[in-house]
PDB file of C-alpha atoms in Angstrom:
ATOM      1  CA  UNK A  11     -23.158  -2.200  13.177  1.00  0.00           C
ATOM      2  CA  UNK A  12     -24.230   1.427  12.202  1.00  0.00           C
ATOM      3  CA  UNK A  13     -28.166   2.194  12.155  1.00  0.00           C
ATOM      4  CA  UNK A  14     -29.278   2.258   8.412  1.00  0.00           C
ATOM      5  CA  UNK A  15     -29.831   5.880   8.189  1.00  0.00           C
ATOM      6  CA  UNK A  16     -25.955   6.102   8.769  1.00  0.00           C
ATOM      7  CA  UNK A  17     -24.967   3.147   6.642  1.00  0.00           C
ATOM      8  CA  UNK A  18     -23.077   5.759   4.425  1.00  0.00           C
ATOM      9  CA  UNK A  19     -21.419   7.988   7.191  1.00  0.00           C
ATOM     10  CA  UNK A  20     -19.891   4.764   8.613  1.00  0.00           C
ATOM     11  CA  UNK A  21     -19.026   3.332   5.763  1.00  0.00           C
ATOM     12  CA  UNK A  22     -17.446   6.509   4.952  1.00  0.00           C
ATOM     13  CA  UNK A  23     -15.487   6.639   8.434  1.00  0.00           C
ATOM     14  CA  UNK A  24     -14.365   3.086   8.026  1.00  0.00           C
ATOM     15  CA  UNK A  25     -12.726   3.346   4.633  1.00  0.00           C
ATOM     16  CA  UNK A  26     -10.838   6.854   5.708  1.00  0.00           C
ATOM     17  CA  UNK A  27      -9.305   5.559   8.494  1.00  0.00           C
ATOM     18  CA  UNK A  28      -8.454   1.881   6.760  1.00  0.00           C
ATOM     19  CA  UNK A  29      -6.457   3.827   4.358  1.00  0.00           C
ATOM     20  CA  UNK A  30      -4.801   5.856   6.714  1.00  0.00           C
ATOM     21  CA  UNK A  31      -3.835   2.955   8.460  1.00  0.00           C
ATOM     22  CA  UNK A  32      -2.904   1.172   5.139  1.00  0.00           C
ATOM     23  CA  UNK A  33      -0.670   4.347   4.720  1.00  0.00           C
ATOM     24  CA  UNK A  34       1.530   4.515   7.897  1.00  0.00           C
ATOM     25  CA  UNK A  35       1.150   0.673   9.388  1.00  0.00           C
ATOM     26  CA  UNK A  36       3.830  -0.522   7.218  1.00  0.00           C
ATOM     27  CA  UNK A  37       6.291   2.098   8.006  1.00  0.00           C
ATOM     28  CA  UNK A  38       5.706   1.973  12.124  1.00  0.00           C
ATOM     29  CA  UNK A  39       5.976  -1.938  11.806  1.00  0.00           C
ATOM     30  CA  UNK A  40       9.699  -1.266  10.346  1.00  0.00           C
ATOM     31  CA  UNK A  41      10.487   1.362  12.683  1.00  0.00           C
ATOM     32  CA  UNK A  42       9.145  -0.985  15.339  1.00  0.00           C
ATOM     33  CA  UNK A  43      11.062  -4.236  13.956  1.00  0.00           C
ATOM     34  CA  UNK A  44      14.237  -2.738  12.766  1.00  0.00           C
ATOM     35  CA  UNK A  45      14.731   0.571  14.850  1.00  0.00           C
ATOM     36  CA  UNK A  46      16.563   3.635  14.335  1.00  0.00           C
ATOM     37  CA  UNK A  47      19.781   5.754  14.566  1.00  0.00           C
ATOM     38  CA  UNK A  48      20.087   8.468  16.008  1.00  0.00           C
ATOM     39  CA  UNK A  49      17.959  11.838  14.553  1.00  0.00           C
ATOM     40  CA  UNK A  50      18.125  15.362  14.928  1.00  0.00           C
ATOM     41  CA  UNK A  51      14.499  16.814  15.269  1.00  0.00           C
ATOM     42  CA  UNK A  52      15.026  19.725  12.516  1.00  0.00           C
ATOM     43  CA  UNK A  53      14.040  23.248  13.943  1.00  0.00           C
ATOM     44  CA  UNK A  54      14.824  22.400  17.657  1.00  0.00           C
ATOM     45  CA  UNK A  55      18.514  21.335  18.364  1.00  0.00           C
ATOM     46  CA  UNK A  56      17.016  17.892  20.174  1.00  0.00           C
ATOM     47  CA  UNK A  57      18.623  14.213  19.118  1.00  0.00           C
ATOM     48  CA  UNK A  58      16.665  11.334  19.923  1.00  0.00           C
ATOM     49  CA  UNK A  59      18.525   8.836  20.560  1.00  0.00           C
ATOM     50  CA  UNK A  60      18.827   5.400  18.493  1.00  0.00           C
ATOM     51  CA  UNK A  61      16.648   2.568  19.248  1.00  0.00           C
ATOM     52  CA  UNK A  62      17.256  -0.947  18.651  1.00  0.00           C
ATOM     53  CA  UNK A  63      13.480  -2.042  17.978  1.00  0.00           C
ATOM     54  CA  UNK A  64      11.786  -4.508  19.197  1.00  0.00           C
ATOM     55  CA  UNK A  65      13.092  -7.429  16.407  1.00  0.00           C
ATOM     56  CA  UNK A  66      11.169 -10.836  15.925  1.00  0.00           C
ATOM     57  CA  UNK A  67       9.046  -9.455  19.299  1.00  0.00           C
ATOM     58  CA  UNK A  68       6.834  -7.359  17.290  1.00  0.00           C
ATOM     59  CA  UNK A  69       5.656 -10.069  15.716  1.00  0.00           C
ATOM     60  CA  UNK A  70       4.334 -11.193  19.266  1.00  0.00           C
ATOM     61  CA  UNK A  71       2.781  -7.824  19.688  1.00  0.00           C
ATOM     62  CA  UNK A  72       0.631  -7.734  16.269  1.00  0.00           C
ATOM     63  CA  UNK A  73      -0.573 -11.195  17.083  1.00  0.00           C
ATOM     64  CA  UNK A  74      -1.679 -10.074  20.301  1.00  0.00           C
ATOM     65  CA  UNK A  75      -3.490  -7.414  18.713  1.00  0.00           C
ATOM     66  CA  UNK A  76      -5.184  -9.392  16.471  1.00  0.00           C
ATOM     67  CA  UNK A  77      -6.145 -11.807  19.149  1.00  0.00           C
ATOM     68  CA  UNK A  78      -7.662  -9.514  21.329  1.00  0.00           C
ATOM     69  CA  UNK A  79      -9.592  -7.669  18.102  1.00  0.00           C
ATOM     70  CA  UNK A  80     -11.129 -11.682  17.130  1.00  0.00           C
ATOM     71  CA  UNK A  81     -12.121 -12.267  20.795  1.00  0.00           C
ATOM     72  CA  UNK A  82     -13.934  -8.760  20.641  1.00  0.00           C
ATOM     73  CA  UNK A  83     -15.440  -9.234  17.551  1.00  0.00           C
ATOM     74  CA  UNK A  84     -17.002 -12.904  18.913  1.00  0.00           C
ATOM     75  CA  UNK A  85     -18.361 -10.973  22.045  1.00  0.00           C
ATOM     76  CA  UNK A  86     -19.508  -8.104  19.243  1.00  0.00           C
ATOM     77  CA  UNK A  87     -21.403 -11.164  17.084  1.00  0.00           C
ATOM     78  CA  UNK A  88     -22.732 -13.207  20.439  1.00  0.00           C
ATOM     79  CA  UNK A  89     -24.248 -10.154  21.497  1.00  0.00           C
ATOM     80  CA  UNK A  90     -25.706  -8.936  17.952  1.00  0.00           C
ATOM     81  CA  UNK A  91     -26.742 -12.805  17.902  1.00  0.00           C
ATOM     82  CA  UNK A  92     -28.861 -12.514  21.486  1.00  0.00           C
ATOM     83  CA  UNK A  93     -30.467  -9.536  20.498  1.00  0.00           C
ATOM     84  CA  UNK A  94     -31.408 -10.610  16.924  1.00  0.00           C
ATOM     85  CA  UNK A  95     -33.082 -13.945  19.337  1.00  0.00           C
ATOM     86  CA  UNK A  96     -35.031 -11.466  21.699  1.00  0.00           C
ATOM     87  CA  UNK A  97     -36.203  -9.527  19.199  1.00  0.00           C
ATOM     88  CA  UNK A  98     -37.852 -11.949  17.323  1.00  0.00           C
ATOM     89  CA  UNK A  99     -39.148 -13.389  20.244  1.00  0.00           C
ATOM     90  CA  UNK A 100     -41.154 -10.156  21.105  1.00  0.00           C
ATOM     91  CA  UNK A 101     -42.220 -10.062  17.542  1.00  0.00           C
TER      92      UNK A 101
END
């Protein structure tokens, strides 16, 4: 989806922020399914307060995600598909 000339550079962005997701997605998905107690926020005095997380519902969530990210990727290919048509049509 990048111009050639930038093949790299994207490619570059793209596996960064995969592995940053690959790094911290597994750890927010537990905090988000199982919760928390109670922590103290060190350096400031402050508690947050426990949560209960979200359970089986995350599950829900994710799906929707991923859902929404397949139905924007078939717009993304429909539209790379049209143009592809027009352009060889002008050609």
């Amino acid at each position: 989806f990048a111009d050639r000339r930038l093949a790299a550079l994207y490619m570059g962005i793209h596996q960064t922020l995969t592995g940053l997701r690959g790094a911290f997605a597994p750890f927010l998905g537990v905090l988000l399914l199982a919760g928390w107690g109670p922590a103290t926020l060190p350096g400031t005095g402050h508690t947050l307060p426990a949560w209960d997380g979200l359970g089986p519902g995350v599950f829900l969530i994710t799906t929707g995600l991923a859902v929404v990210a397949w139905l924007g990727f078939c717009g993304l290919a429909r539209r790379l598909h049209a143009e592809g048509r027009s352009k060889a049509s002008d050609g």
